[in-house]
Tab-separated table of C-alpha atoms and ligand atoms in Angstrom:
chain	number	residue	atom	x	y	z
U	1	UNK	CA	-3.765	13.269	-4.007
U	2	UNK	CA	-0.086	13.562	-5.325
U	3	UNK	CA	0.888	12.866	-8.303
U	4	UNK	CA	2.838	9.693	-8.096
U	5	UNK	CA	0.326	8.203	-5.739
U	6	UNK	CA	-2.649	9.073	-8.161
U	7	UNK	CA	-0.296	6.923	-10.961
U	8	UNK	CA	-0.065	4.035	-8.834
U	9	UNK	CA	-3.787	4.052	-7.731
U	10	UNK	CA	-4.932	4.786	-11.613
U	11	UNK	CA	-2.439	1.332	-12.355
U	12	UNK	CA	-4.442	-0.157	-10.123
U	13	UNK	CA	-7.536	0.627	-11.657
U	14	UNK	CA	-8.517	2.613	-8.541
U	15	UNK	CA	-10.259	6.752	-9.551
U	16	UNK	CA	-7.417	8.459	-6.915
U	17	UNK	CA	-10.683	10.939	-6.344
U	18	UNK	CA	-12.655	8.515	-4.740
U	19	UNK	CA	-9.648	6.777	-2.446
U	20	UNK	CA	-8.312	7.958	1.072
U	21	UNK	CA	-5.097	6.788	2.521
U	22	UNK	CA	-4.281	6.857	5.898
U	23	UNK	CA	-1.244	4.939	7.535
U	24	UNK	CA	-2.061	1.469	9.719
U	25	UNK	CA	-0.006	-1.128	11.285
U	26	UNK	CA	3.350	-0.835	13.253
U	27	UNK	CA	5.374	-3.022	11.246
U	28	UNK	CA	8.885	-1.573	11.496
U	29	UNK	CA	10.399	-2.504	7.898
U	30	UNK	CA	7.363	-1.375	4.985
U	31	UNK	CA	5.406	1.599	4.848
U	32	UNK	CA	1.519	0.438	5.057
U	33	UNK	CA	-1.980	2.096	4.509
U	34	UNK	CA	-5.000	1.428	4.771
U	35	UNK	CA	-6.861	2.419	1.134
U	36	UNK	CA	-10.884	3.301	1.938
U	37	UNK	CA	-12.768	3.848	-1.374
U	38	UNK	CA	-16.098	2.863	-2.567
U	39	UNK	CA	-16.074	-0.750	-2.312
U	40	UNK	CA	-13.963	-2.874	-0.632
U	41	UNK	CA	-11.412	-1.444	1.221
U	42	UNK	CA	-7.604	-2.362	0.285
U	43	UNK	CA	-4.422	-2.269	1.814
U	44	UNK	CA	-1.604	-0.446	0.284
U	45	UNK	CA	2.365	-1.093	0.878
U	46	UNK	CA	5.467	0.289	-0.130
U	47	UNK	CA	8.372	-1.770	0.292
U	48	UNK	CA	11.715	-1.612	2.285
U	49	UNK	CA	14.285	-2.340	-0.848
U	50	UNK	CA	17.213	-1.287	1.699
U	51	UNK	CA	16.103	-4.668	4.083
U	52	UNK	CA	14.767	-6.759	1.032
U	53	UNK	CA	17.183	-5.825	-2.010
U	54	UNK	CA	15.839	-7.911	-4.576
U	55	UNK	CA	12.427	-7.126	-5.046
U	56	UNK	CA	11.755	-8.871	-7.879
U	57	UNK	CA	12.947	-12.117	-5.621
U	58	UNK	CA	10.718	-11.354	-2.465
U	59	UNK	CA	7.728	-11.089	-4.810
U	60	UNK	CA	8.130	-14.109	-6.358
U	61	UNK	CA	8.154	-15.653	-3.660
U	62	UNK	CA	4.931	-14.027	-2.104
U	63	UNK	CA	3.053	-15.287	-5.031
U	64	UNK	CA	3.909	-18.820	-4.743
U	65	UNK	CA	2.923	-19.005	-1.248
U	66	UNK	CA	0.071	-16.943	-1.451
U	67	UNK	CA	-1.567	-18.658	-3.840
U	68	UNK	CA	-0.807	-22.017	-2.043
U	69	UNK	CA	-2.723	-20.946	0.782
U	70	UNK	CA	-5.725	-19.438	-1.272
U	71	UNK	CA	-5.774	-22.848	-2.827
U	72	UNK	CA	-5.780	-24.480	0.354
U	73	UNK	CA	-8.436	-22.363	1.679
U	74	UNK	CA	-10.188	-22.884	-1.236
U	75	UNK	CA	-10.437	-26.373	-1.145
U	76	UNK	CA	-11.574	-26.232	2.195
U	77	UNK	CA	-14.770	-23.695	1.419
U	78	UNK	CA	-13.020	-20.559	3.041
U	79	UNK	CA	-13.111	-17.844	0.972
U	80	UNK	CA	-9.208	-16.807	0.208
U	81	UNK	CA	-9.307	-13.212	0.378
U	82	UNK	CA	-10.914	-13.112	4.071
U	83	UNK	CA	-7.941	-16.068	4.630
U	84	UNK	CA	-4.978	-14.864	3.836
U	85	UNK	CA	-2.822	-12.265	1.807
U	86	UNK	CA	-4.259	-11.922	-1.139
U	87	UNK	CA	-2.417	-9.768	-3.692
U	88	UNK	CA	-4.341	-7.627	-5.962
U	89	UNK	CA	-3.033	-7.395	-9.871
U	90	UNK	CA	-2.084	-4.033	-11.411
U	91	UNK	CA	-2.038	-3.060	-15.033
U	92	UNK	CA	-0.686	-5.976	-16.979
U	93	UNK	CA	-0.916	-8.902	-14.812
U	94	UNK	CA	1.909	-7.301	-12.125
U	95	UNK	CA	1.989	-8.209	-8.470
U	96	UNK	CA	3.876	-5.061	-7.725
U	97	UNK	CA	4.891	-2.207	-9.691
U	98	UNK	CA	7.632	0.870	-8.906
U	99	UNK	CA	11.223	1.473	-8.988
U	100	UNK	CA	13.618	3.093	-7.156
U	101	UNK	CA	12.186	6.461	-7.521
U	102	UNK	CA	9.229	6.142	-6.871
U	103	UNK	CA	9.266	3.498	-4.495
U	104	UNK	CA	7.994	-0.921	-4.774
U	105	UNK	CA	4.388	-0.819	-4.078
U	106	UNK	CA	2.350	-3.427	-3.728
U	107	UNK	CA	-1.803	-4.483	-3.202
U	108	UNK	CA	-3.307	-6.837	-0.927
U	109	UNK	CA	-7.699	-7.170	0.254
U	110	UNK	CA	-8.100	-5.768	3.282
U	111	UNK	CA	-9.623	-8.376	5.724
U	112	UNK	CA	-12.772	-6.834	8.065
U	113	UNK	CA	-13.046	-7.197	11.652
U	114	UNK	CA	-9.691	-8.447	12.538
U	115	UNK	CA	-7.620	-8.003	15.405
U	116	UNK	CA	-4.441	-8.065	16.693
U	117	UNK	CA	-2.410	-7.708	19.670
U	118	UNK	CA	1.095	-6.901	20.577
U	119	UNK	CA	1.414	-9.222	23.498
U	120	UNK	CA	-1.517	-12.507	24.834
U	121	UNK	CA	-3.057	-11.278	27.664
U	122	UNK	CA	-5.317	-14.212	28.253
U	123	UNK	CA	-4.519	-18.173	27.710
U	124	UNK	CA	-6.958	-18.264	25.346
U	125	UNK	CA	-5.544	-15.839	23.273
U	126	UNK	CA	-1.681	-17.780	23.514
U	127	UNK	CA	-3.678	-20.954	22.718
U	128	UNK	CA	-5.192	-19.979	19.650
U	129	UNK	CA	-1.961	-17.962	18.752
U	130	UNK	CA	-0.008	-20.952	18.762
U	131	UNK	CA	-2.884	-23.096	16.720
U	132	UNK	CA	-2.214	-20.487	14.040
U	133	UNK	CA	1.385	-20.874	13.728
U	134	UNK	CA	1.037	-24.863	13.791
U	135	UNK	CA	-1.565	-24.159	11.189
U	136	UNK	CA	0.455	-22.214	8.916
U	137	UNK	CA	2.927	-24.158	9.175
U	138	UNK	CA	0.945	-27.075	8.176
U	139	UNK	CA	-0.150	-25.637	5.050
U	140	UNK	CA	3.361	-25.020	3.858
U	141	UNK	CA	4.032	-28.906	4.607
U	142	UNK	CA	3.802	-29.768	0.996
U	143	UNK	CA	5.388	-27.150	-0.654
U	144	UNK	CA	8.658	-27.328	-1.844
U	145	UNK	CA	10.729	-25.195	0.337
U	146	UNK	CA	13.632	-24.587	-2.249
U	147	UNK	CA	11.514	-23.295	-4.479
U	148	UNK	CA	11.349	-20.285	-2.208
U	149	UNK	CA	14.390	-17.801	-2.684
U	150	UNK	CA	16.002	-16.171	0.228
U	151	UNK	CA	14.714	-12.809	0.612
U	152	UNK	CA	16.842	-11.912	3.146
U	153	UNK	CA	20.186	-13.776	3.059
U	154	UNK	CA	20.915	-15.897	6.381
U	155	UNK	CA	17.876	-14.257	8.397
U	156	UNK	CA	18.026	-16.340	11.093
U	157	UNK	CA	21.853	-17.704	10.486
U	158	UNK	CA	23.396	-16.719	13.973
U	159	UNK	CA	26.759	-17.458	12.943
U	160	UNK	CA	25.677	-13.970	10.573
U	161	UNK	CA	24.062	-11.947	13.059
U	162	UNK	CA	27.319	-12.426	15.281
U	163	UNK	CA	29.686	-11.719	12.397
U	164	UNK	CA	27.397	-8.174	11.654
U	165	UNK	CA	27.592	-7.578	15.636
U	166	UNK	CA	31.154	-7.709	15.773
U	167	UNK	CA	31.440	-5.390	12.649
U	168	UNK	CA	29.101	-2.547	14.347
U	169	UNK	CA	31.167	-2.844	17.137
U	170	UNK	CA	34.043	-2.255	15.450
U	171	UNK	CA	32.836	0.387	13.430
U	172	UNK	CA	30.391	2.135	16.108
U	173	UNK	CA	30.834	6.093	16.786
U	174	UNK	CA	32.813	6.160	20.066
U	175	UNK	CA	29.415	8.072	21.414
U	176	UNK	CA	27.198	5.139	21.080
U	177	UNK	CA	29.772	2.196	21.782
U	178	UNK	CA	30.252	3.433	25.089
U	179	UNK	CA	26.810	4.220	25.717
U	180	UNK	CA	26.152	0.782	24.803
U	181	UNK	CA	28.914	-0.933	26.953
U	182	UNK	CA	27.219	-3.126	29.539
U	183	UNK	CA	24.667	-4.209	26.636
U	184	UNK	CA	27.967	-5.121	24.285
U	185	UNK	CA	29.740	-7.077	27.168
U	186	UNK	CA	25.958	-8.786	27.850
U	187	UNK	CA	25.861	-10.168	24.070
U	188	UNK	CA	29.276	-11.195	24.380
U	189	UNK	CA	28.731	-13.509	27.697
U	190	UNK	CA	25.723	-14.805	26.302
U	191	UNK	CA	26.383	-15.874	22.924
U	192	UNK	CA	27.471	-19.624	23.532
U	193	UNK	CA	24.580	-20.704	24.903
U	194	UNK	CA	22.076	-19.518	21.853
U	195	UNK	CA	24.843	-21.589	19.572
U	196	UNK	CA	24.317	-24.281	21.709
U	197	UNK	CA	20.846	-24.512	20.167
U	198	UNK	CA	22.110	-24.061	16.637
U	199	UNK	CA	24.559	-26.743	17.051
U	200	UNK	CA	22.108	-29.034	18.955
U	201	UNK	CA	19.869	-28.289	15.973
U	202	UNK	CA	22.170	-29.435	13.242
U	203	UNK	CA	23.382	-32.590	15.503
U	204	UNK	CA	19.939	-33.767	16.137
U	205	UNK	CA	19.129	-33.470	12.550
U	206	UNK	CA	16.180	-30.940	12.990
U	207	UNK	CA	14.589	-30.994	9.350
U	208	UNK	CA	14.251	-27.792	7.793
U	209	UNK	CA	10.667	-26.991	6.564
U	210	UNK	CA	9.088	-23.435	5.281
U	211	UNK	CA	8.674	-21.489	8.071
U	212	UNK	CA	7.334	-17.678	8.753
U	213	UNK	CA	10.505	-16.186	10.343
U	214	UNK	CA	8.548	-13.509	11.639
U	215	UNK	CA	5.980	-14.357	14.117
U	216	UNK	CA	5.997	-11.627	15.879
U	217	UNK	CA	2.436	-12.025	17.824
U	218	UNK	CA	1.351	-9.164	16.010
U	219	UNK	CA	1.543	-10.375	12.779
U	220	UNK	CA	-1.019	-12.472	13.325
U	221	UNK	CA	-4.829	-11.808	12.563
U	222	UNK	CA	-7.834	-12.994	14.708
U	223	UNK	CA	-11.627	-13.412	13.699
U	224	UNK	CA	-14.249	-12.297	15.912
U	225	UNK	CA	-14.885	-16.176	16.488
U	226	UNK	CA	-11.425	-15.561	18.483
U	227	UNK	CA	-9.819	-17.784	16.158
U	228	UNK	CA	-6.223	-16.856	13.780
U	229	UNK	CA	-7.748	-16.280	10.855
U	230	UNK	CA	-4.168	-15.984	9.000
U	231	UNK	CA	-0.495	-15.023	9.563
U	232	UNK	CA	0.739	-11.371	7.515
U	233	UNK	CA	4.049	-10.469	6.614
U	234	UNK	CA	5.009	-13.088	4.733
U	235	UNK	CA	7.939	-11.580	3.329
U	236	UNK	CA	10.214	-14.455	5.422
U	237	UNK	CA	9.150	-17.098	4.875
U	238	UNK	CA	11.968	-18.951	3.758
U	239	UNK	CA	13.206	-22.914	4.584
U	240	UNK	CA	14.172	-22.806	8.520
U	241	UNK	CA	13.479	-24.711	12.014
U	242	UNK	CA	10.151	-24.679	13.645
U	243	UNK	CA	11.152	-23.525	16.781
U	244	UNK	CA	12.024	-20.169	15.185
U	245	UNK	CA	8.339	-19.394	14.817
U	246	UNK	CA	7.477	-20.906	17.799
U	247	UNK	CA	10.370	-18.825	19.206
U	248	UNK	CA	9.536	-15.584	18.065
U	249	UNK	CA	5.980	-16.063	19.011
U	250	UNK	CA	6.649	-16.472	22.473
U	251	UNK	CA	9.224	-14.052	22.662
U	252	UNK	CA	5.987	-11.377	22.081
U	253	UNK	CA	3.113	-13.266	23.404
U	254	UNK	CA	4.291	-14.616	26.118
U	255	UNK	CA	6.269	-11.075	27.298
U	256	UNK	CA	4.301	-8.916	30.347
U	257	UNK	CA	5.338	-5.693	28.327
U	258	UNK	CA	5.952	-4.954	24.341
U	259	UNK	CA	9.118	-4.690	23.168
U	260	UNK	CA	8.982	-0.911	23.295
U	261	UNK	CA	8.661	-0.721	26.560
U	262	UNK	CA	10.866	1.195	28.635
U	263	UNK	CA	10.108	1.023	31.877
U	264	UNK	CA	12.136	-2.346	32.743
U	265	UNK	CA	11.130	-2.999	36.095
U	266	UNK	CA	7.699	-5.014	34.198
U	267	UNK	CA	9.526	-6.672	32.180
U	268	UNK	CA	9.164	-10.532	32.553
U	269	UNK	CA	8.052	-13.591	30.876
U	270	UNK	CA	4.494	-15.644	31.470
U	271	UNK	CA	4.559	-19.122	31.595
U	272	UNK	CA	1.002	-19.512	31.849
U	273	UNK	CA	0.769	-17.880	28.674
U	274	UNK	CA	3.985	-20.165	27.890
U	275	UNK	CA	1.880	-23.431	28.475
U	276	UNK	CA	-1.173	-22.753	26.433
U	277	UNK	CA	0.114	-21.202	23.763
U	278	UNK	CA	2.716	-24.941	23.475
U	279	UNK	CA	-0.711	-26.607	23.968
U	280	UNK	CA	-2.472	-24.898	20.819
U	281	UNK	CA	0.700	-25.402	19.414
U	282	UNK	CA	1.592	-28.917	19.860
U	283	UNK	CA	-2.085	-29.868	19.452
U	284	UNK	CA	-2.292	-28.887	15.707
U	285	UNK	CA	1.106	-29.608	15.058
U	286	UNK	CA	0.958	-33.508	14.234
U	287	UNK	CA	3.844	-32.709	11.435
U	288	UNK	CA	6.816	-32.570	13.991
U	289	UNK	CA	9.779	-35.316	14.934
U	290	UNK	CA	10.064	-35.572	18.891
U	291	UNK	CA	13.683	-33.894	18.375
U	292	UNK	CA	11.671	-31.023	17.030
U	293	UNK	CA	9.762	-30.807	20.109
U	294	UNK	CA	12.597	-31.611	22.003
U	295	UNK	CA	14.392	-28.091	21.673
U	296	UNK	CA	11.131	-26.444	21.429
U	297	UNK	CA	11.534	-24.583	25.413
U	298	UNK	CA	14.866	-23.423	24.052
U	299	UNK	CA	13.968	-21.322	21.243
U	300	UNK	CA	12.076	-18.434	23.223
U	301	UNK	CA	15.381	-17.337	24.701
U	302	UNK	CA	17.034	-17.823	21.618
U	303	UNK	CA	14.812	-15.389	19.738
U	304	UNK	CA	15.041	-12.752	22.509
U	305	UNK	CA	18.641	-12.438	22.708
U	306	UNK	CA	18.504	-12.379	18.768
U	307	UNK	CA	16.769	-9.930	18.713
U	308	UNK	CA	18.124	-7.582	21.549
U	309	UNK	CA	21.267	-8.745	19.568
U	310	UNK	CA	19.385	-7.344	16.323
U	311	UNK	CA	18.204	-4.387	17.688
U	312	UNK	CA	22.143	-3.512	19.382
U	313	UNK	CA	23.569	-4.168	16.076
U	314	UNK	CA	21.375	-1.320	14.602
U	315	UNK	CA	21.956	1.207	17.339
U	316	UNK	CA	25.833	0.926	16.452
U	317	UNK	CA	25.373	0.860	12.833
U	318	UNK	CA	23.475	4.660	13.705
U	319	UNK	CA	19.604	3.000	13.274
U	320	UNK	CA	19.693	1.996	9.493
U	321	UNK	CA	17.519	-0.452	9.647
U	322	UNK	CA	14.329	-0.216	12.148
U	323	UNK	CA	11.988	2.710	12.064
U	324	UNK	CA	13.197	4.355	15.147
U	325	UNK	CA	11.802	7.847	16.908
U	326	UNK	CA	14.480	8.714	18.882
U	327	UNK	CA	18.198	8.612	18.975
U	328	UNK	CA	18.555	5.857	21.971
U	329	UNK	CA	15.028	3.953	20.791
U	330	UNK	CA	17.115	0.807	18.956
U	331	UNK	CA	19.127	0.597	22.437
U	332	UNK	CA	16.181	0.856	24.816
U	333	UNK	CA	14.376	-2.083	22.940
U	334	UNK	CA	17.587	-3.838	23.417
U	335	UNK	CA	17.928	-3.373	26.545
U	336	UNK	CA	14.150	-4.834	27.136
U	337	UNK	CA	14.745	-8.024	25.278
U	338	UNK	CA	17.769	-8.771	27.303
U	339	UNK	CA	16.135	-8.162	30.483
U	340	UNK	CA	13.324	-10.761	28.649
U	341	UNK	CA	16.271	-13.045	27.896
U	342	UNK	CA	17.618	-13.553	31.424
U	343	UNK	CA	14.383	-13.856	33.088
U	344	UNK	CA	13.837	-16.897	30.014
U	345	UNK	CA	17.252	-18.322	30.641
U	346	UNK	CA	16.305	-18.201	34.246
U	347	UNK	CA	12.723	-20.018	33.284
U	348	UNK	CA	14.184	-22.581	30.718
U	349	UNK	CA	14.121	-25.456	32.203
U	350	UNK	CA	10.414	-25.386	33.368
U	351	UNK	CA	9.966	-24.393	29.899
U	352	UNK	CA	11.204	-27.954	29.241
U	353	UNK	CA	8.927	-29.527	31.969
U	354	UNK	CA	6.313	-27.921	30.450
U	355	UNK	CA	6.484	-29.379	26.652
U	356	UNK	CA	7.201	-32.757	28.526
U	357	UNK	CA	3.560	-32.931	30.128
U	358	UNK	CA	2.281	-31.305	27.440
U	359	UNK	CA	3.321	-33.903	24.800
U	360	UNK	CA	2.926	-36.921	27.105
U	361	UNK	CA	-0.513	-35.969	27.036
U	362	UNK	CA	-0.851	-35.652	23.513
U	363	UNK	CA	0.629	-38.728	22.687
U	364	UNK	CA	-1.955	-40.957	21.157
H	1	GN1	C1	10.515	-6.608	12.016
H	1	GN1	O1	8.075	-5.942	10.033
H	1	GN1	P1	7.903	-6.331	11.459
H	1	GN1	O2	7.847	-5.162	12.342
H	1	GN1	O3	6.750	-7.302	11.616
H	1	GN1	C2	11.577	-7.617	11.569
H	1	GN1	C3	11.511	-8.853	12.479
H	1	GN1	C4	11.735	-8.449	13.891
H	1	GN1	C5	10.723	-7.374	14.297
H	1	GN1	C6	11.016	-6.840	15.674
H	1	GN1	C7	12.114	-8.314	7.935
H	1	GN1	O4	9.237	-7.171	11.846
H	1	GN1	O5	12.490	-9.794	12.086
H	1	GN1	O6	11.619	-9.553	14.730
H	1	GN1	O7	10.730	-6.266	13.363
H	1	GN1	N1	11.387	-7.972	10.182
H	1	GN1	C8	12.424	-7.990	9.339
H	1	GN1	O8	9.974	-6.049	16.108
H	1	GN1	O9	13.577	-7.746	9.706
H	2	MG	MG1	4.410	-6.772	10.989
């Protein structure tokens, strides 16, 4: 074991003799393994401090809404640490311990027998998916959400994201701003109606609760009863809409490939998957206004152009923020989640149709 490593496994209390590492997940921000020892095995994570620059900050707020969930599960017989993230203390008391040379590092229990999956290939998989999200969101109902900093300043502003688009642009190597051209002019003839939502969103007074920000459908972990058994990466959660979540959910779940795919011609968006994932959703999801659910079949096209948006800032900027493995990879994903976008955009008002019936039937 190196030496670094065996002083951040001995702060942990952890013999670095006895522990093997090896790498899990596919998150593209932190660097995560899994930590096998005798005993229960851990999970180990060193964080991104270029995306989430106040550390300090982002760890504060993990703890607060942590230990509101372990409290909730608690109270409700579920044991926390097989419900949730559950950080682990090092020497002293800390949640997290490191600096910048040699790296944030943080602890979490490792939860057994867990899955999860990059897209829903079965309804029941969408339905439970969007049970969990409702659920979560649920038990962040009665926390305060400004008592929960912004780790990552205007996240999900769009106003932002369009301001740091037109700076890449600006600034991109001639190289990639032409090889990026028909993806540019795409963002650019597309933008209006994403602010559309935004600005429906602050007309219709759309209350902003805590919400995940990242519900990517693999950041979500199911039991072997086929049930969520808790949402990870909750390094976003932060005060925002619903429909982002719901959003960003879809935009995985409800996609026939990954977002790494590059073979385009299977790209395209299930609204099978669509309907039962709303259904889970709306069913466990007493908590929202009707002009909540009323922009709900908007907000999976929103989160796809976002992202491709995300993802085409990033190739111009020379990939400084994604793990990427080759030189094109941040365009290729773009150019998969605006091929998802415009088959949404195409979809959205079924998408509409759908919520309709679905909450008409769930109206008491
Ligand atoms: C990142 O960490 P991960 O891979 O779950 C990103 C999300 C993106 C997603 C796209 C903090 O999530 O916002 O939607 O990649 N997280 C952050 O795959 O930027
Ligand atoms: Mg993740």
């Amino acid at each position: 074991m190196e030496g670094d490593l065996s002083a951040l496994l001995k702060a942990y209390g952890l013999d670095p003799g006895d522990v093997q590492l090896s790498p899990m997940g596919s998150g593209h921000i932190h660097d995560t393994y899994r930590v096998d020892r005798t005993g229960p095995t851990l999970v180990l994570q060193r964080m991104n401090n270029h995306v989430f620059r106040d550390i300090p900050l982002l760890m504060r707020n993990l703890e607060i809404i942590s230990s509101h969930i372990a409290d909730k599960n608690r109270r409700a017989g579920r044991s926390p640490a097989e419900h949730g993230i559950l950080l682990i203390e090092a020497e002293g008391g800390r949640s997290w311990i490191g600096d910048d040379e040699t790296g944030f590092w943080r602890m979490f229990w490792y939860i057994e027998d867990q899955a999860s999956f990059e897209i829903a290939e079965d309804r029941t998989l969408a339905y439970e998916g969007g049970r969990g999200i409702a659920h979560f969101q649920g038990m962040l109902e009665d926390l305060d959400p400004w008592r929960i900093g912004e780790s990552i300043p205007g996240f999900h502003d769009f106003g932002i994201r369009l301001e740091k688009f037109e700076q890449a642009v600006k600034k991109a190597s001639s190289v990639r701003r032409d090889e990026a051209t028909d993806e540019i002019r795409y963002t650019w003839d597309h933008v209006a109606h994403v602010e559309a939502l935004y600005k429906t969103s602050a007309m219709e007074n759309i209350p902003l609760r805590l919400t995940h920000n990242d519900t990517k459908f693999n950041n979500m972990l199911f039991g072997p009863s086929g049930q969520v058994t808790c949402l990870i990466d909750l390094d976003t959660v932060m005060p925002g809409y619903c429909w982002y979540d719901f959003g960003d959910a879809l935009r995985t779940s409800a996609s026939m490939v990954p977002e790494e795919e590059r073979d385009l011609s299977g790209v395209g968006f299930r609204t099978d998957i669509f309907e039962s994932f709303s259904k889970g959703y709306l069913e466990e999801a007493g908590f929202l206004t009707d002009d909540e659910i009323s922009v709900l079949h908007r907000a999976p096209h929103a989160f796809a152009f976002m992202q491709g948006m995300r993802f085409l800032t990033d190739y111009l900027e020379g990939d400084v923020y994604y793990k990427t493995d080759r030189s094109g990879h941040n365009l290729d994903r773009t150019r998969n989640q605006y091929a998802l976008a415009s088959e949404m955009l195409s979809l959205e008002e079924k998408l509409g149709q759908i919520i309709a019936a679905l909450s008409e039937k769930s109206q008491p």
